[in-house]
Short mmCIF file of C-alpha atoms in Angstrom, two decimals:
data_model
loop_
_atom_site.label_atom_id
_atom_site.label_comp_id
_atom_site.label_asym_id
_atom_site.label_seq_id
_atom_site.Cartn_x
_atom_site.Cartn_y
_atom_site.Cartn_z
CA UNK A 1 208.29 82.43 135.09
CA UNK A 2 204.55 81.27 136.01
CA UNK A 3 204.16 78.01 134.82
CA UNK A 4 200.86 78.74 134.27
CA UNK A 5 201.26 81.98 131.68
CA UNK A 6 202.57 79.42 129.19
CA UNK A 7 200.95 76.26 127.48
CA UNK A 8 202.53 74.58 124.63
CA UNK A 9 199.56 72.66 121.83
CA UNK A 10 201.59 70.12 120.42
CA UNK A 11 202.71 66.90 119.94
CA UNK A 12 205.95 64.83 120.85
CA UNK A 13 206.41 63.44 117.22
CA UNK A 14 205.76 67.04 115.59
CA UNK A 15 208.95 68.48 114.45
CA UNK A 16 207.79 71.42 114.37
CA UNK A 17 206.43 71.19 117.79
CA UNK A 18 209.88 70.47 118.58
CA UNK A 19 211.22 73.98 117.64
CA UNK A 20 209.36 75.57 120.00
CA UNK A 21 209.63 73.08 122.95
CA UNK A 22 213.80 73.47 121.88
CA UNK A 23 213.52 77.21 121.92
CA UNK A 24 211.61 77.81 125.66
CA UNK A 25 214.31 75.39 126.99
CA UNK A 26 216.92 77.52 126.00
CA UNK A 27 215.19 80.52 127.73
CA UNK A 28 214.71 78.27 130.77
CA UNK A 29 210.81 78.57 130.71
CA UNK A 30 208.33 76.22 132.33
CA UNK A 31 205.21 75.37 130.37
CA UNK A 32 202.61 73.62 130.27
CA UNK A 33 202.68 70.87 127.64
CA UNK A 34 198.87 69.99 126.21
CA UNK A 35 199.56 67.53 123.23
CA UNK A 36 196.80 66.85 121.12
CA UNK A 37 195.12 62.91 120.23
CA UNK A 38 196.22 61.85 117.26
CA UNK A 39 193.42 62.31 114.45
CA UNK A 40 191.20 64.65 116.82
CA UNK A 41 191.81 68.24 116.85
CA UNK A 42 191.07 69.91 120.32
CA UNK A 43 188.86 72.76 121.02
CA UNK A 44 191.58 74.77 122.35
CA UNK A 45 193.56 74.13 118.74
CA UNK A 46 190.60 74.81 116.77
CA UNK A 47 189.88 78.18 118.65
CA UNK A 48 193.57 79.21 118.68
CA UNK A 49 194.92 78.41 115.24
CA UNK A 50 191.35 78.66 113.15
CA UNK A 51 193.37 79.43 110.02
CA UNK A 52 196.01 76.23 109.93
CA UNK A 53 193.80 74.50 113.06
CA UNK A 54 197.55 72.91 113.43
CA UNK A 55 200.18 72.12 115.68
CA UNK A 56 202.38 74.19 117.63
CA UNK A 57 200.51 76.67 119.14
CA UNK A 58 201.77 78.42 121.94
CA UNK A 59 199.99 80.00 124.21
CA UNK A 60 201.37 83.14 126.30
CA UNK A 61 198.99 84.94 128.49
CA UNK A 62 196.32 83.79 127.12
CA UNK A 63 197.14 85.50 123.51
CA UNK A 64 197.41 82.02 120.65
CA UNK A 65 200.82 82.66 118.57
CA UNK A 66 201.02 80.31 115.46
CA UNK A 67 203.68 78.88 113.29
CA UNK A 68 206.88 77.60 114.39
CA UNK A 69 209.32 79.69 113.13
CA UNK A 70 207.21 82.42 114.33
CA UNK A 71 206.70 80.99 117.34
CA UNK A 72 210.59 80.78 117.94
CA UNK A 73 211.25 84.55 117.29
CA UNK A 74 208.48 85.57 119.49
CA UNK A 75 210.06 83.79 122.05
CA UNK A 76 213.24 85.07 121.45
CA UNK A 77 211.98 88.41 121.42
CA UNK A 78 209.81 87.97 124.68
CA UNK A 79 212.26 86.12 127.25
CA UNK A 80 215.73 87.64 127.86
CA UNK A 81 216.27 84.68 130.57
CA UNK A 82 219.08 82.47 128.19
CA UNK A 83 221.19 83.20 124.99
CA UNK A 84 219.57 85.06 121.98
CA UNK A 85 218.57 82.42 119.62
CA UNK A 86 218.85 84.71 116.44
CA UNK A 87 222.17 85.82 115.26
CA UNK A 88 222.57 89.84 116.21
CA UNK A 89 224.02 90.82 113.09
CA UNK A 90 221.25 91.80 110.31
CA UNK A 91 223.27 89.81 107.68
CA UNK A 92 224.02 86.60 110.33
CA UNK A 93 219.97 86.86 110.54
CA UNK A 94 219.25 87.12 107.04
CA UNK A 95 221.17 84.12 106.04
CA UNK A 96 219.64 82.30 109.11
CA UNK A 97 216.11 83.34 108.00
CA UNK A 98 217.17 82.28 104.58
CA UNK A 99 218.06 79.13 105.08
CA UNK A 100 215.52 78.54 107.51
CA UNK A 101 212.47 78.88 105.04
CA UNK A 102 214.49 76.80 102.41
CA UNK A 103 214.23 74.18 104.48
CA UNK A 104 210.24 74.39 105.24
CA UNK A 105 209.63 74.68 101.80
CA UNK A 106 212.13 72.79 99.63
CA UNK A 107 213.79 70.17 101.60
CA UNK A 108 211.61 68.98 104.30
CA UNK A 109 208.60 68.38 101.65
CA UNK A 110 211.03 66.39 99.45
CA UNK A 111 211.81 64.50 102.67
CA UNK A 112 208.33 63.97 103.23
CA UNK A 113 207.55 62.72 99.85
CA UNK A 114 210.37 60.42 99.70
CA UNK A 115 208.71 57.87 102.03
CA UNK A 116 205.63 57.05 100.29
CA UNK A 117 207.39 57.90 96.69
CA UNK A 118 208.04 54.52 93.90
CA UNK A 119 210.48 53.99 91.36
CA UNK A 120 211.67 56.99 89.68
CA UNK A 121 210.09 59.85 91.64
CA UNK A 122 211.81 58.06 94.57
CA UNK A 123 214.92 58.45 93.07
CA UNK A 124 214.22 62.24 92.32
CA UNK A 125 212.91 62.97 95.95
CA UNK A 126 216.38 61.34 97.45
CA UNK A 127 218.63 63.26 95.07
CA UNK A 128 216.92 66.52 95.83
CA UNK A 129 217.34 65.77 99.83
CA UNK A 130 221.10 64.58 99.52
CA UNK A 131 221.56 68.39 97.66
CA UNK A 132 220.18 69.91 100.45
CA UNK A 133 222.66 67.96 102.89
CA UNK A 134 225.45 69.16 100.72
CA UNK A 135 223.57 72.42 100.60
CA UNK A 136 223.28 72.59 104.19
CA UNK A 137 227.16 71.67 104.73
CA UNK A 138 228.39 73.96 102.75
CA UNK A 139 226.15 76.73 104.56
CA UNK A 140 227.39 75.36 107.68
CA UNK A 141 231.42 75.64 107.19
CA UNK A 142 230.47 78.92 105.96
CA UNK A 143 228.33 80.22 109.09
CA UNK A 144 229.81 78.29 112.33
CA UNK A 145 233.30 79.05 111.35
CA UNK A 146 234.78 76.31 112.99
CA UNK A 147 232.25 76.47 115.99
CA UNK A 148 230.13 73.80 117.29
CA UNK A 149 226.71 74.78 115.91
CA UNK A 150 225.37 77.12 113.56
CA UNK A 151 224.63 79.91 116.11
CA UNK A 152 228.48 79.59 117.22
CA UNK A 153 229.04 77.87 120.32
CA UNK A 154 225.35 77.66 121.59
CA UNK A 155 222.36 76.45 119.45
CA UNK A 156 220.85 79.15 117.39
CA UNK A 157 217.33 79.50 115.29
CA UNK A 158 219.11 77.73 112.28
CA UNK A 159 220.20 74.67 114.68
CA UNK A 160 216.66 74.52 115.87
CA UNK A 161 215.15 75.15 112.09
CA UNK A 162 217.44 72.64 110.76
CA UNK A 163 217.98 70.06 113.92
CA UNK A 164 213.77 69.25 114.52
CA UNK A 165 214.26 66.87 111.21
CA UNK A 166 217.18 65.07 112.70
CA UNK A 167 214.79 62.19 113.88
CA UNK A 168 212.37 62.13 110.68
CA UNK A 169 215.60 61.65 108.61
CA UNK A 170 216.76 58.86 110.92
CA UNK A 171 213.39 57.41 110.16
CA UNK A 172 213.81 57.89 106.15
CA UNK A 173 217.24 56.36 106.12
CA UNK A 174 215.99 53.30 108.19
CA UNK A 175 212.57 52.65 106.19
CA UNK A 176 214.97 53.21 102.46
CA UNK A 177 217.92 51.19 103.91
CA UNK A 178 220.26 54.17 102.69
CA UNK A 179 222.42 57.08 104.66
CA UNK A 180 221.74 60.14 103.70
CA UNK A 181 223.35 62.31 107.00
CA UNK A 182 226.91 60.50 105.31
CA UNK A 183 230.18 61.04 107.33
CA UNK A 184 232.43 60.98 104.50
CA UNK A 185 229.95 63.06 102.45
CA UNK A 186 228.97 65.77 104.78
CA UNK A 187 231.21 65.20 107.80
CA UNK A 188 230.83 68.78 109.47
CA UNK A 189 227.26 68.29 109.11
CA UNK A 190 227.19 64.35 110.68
CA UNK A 191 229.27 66.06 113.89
CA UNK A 192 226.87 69.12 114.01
CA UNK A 193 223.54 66.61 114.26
CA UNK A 194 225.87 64.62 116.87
CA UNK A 195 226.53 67.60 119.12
CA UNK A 196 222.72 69.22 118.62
CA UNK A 197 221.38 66.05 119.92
CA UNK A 198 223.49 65.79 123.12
CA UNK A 199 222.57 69.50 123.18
CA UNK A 200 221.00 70.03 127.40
CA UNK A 201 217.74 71.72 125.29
CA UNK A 202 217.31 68.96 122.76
CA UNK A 203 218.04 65.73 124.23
CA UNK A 204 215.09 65.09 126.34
CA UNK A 205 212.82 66.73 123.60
CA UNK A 206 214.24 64.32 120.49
CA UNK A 207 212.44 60.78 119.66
CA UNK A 208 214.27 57.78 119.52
CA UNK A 209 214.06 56.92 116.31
CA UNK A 210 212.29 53.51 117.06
CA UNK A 211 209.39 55.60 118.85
CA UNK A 212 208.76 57.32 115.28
CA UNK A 213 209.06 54.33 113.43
CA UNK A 214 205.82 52.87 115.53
CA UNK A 215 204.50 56.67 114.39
CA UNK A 216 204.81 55.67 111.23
CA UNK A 217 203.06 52.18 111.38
CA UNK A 218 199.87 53.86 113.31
CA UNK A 219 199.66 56.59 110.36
CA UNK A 220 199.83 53.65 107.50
CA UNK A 221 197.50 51.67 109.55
CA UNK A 222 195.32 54.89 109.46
CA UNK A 223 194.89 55.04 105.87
CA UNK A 224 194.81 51.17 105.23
CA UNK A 225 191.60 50.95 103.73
CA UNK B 1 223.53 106.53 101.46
CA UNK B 2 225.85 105.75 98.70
CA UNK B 3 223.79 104.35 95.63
CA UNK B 4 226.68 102.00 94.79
CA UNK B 5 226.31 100.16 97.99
CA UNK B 6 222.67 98.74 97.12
CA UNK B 7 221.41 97.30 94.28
CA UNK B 8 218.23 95.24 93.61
CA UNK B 9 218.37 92.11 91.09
CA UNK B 10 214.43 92.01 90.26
CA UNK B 11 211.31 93.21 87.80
CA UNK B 12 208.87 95.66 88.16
CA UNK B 13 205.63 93.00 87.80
CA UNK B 14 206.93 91.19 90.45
CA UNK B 15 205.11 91.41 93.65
CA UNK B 16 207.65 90.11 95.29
CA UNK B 17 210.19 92.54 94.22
CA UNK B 18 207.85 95.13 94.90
CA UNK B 19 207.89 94.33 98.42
CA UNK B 20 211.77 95.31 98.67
CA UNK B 21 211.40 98.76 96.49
CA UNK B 22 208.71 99.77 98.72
CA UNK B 23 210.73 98.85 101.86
CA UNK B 24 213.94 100.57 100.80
CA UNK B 25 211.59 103.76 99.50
CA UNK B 26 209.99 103.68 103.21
CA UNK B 27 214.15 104.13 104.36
CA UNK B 28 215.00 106.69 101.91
CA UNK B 29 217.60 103.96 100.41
CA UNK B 30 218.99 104.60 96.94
CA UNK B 31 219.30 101.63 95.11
CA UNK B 32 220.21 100.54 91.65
CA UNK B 33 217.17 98.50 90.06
CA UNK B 34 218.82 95.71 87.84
CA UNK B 35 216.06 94.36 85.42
CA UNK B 36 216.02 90.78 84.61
CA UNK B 37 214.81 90.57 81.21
CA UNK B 38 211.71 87.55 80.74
CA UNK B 39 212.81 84.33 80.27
CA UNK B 40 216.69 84.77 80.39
CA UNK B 41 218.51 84.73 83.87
CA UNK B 42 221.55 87.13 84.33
CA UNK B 43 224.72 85.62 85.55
CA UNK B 44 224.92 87.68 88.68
CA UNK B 45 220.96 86.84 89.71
CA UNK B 46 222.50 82.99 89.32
CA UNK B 47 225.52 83.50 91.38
CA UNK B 48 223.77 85.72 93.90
CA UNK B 49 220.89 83.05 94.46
CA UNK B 50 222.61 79.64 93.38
CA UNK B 51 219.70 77.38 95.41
CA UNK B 52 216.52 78.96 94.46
CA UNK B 53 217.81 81.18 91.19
CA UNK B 54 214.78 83.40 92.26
CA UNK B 55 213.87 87.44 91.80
CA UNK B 56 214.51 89.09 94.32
CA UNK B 57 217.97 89.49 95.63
CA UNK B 58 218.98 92.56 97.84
CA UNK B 59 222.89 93.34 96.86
CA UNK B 60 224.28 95.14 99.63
CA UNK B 61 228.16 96.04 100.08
CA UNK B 62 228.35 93.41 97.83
CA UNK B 63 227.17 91.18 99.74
CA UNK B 64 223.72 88.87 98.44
CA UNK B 65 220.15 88.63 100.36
CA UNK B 66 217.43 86.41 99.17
CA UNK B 67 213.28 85.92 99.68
CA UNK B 68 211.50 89.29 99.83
CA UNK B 69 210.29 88.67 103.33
CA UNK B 70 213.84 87.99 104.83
CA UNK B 71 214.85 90.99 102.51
CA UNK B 72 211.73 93.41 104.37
CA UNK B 73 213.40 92.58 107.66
CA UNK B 74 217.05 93.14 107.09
CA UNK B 75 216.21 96.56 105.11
CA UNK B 76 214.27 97.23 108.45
CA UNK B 77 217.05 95.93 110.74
CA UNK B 78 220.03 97.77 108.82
CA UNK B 79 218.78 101.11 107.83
CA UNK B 80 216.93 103.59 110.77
CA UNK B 81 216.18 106.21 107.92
CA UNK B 82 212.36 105.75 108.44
CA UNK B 83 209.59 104.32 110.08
CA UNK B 84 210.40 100.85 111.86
CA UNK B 85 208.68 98.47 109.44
CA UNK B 86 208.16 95.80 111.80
CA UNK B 87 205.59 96.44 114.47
CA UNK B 88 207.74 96.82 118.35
CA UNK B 89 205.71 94.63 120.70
CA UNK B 90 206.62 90.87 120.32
CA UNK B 91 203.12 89.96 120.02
CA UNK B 92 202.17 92.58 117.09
CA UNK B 93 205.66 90.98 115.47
CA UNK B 94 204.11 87.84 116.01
CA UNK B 95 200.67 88.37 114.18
CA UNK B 96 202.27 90.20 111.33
CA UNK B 97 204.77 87.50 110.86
CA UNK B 98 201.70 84.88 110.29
CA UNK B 99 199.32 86.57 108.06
CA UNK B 100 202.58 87.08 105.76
CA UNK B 101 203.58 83.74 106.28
CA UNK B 102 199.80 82.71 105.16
CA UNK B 103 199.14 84.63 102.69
CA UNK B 104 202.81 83.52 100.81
CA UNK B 105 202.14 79.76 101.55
CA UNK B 106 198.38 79.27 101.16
CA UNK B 107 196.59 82.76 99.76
CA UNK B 108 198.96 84.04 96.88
CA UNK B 109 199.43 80.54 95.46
CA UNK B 110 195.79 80.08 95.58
CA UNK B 111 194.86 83.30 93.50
CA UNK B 112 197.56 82.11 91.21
CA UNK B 113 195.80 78.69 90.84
CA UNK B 114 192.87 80.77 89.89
CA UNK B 115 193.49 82.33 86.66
CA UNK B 116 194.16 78.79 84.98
CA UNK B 117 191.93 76.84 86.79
CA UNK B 118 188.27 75.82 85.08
CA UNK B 119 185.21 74.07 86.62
CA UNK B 120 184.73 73.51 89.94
CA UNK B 121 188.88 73.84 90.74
CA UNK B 122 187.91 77.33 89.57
CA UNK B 123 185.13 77.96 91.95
CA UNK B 124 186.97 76.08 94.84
CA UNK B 125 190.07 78.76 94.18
CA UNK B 126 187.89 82.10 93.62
CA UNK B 127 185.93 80.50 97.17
CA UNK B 128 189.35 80.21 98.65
CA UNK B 129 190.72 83.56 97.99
CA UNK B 130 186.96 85.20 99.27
CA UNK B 131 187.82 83.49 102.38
CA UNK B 132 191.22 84.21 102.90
CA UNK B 133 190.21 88.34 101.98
CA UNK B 134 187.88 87.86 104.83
CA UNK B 135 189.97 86.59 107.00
CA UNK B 136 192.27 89.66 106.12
CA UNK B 137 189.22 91.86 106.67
CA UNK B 138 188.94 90.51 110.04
CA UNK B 139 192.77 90.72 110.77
CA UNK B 140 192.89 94.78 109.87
CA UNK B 141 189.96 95.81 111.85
CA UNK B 142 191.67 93.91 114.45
CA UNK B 143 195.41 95.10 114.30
CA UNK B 144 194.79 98.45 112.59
CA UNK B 145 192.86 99.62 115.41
CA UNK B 146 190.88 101.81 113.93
CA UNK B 147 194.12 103.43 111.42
CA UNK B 148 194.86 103.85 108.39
CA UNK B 149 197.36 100.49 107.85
CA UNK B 150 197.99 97.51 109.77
CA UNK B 151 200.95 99.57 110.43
CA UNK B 152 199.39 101.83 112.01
CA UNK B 153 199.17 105.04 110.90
CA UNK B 154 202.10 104.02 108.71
CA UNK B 155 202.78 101.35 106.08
CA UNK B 156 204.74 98.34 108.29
CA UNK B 157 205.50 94.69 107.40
CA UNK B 158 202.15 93.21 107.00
CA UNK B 159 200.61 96.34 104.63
CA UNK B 160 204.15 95.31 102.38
CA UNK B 161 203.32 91.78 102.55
CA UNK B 162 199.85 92.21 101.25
CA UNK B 163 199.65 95.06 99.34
CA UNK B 164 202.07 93.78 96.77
CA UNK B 165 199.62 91.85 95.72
CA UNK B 166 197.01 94.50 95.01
CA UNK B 167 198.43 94.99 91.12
CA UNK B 168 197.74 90.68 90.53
CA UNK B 169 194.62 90.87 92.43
CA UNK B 170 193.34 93.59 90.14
CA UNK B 171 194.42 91.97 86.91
CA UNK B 172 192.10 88.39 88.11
CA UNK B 173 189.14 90.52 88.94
CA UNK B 174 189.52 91.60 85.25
CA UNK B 175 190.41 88.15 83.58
CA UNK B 176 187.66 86.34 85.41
CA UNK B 177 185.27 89.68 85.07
CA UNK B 178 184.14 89.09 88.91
CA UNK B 179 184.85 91.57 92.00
CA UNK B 180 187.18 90.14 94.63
CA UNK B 181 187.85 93.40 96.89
CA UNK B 182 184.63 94.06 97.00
CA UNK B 183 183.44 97.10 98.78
CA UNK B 184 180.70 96.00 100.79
CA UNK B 185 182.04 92.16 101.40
CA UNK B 186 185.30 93.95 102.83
CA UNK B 187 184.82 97.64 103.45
CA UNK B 188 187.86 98.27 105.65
CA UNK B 189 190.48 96.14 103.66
CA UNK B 190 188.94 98.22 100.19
CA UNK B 191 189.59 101.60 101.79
CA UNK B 192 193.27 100.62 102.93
CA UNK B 193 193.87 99.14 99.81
CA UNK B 194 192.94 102.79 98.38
CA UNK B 195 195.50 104.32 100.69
CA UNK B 196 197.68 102.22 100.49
CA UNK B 197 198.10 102.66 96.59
CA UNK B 198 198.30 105.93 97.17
CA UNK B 199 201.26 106.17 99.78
CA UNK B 200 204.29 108.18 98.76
CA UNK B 201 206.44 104.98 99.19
CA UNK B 202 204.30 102.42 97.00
CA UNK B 203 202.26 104.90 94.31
CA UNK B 204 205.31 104.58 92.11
CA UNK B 205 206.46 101.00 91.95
CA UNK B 206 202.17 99.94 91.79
CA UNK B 207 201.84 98.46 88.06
CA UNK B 208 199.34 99.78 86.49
CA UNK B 209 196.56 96.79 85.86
CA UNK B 210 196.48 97.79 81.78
CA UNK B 211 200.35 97.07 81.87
CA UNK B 212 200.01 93.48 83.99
CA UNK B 213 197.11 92.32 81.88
CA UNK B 214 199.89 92.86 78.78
CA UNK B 215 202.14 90.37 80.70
CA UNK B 216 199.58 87.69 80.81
CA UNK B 217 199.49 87.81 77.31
CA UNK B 218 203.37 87.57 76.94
CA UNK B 219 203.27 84.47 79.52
CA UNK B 220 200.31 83.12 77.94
CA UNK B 221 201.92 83.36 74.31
CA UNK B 222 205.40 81.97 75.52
CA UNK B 223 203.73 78.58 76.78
CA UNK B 224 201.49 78.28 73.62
CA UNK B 225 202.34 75.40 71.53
#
């Protein structure tokens, strides 16, 4: 694969950026890696992703393709050179899908939220997350059937949907002195984020959680007045 | 295609139900169209989709599928009675896969916005959903290729995405007496929204604008004091 037909916009920190760096690893293909400053927008972002003008945008051939979860089909789709990342039953890949955009638009936002949240809208923000963990291991039992990950026994689009937050909830539970990936609560779900991090394709690609945490003091210092 | 087998939890002014009638009409699928009346949830819409409790659910062999966009794609994965609603090339996917994906997260919600809106968060909506028709302009000329539909010469993913919004788009160019698809602003995305009305697999699940603009009344007089 020329190194040079694909470039990667992203950002190490960038979950999202993180799906797609996840997904060419799995496919075994060699990119280029241009990460954008942080709080200055490249040319080559603006020009490629003019809508969002954010991160990930790959870059194949010199055709821009936008949107993670997009992103992580096309790839599927383009490069036969590793395991299929969606499920190849049409139900398998509906659930997948499902669960996948649940995740973008419910959970992670809570997640988000929860940081900067007070009092009771704090409270709120973590009770909405910890029902998507129980959510999320109940979809798991249900979808691994006793396998390793959620696309069997190799990572799948719902390990990579689901798996990118692993760090930024290490990061919540740290900064609100609370666990929320809980052993005894959602144990199948604990081992899963256990085995997807020592994952070949995600352990070079996942912060440390202290790296994020400095993340974190850089953005506050940011908007300090 | 036994009519048993698929049934459809959902409402006719939905646009987001819409999407999965026109789909299964495009693949010849009978189905059986289970009304939700307004403001009550059935039991079986609640069991079928427990996280979101959201119209539309697919029902097939029993078997539940939720958001109308992963519904578009597993009616075009399972069933090969019709046109392939998704585009073939990876790329075309791709493209497809964003606009929807924009126009569900940033365009529909904004045109929604608009109708309650006054002032300048008024103008800043009506300004955002002139842009976001011009970037769709932009988009057809671009991926219609000189056809009838961003499908080509045949309705496909992105023409469902979009056009199921035609019948709301209608009703806010009435309630805020202004002209949104406007026929010299967007020439090419006016004439395929003519045709695409008029397809064989949309003509008759298109609300009429008379009959939405009666729905806004029952919303409006359901949150009144």
């Amino acid at each position: 694969m020329g190194y040079n037909d694909v470039k990667l916009i992203g950002a190490w920190p960038s979950p999202f950026v993180m799906r797609a760096r996840i997904a060419l690893n799995l496919k075994s293909v060699e990119y280029e890696f241009l990460q954008e400053k942080f709080g200055v927008k490249s040319e080559l972002l603006l020009k490629s992703n003019p809508v969002h003008k954010k991160i990930p945008v790959l870059i194949h051939d010199d055709k821009p393709i936008c949107e993670s979860l997009v992103i992580v089909q096309y790839i599927d789709e383009v490069w036969s050179s590793g395991p299929s990342i969606l499920p190849s039953d049409p139900n398998d890949r509906a659930i997948a899908r499902f669960w996948a955009s649940y995740l973008d638009d419910k959970w992670f936002p809570t997640m988000r939220e929860m940081r900067d949240a007070q009092g009771e809208a704090k409270k709120a923000a973590i009770s909405t997350v910890m029902e998507g963990l129980a959510y999320m291991e109940e979809a798991f039992v249900k979808i691994s059937k006793g396998k390793e990950f959620f696309g069997g026994e190799k990572i799948g689009y719902l390990d990579i949907a689901f798996g990118c937050f692993l760090g930024w909830l290490r990061v919540n539970e740290k900064m609100n002195d609370l666990k929320l990936l809980d052993e005894t609560k959602v144990p199948n779900l604990w081992k899963w984020a256990e085995n997807f991090c020592a994952d070949n394709a995600v352990k070079d690609v996942m912060p440390a959680t202290e790296k994020l945490l400095e993340i974190v003091k850089i953005i506050a210092k940011s908007k300090a007045p």
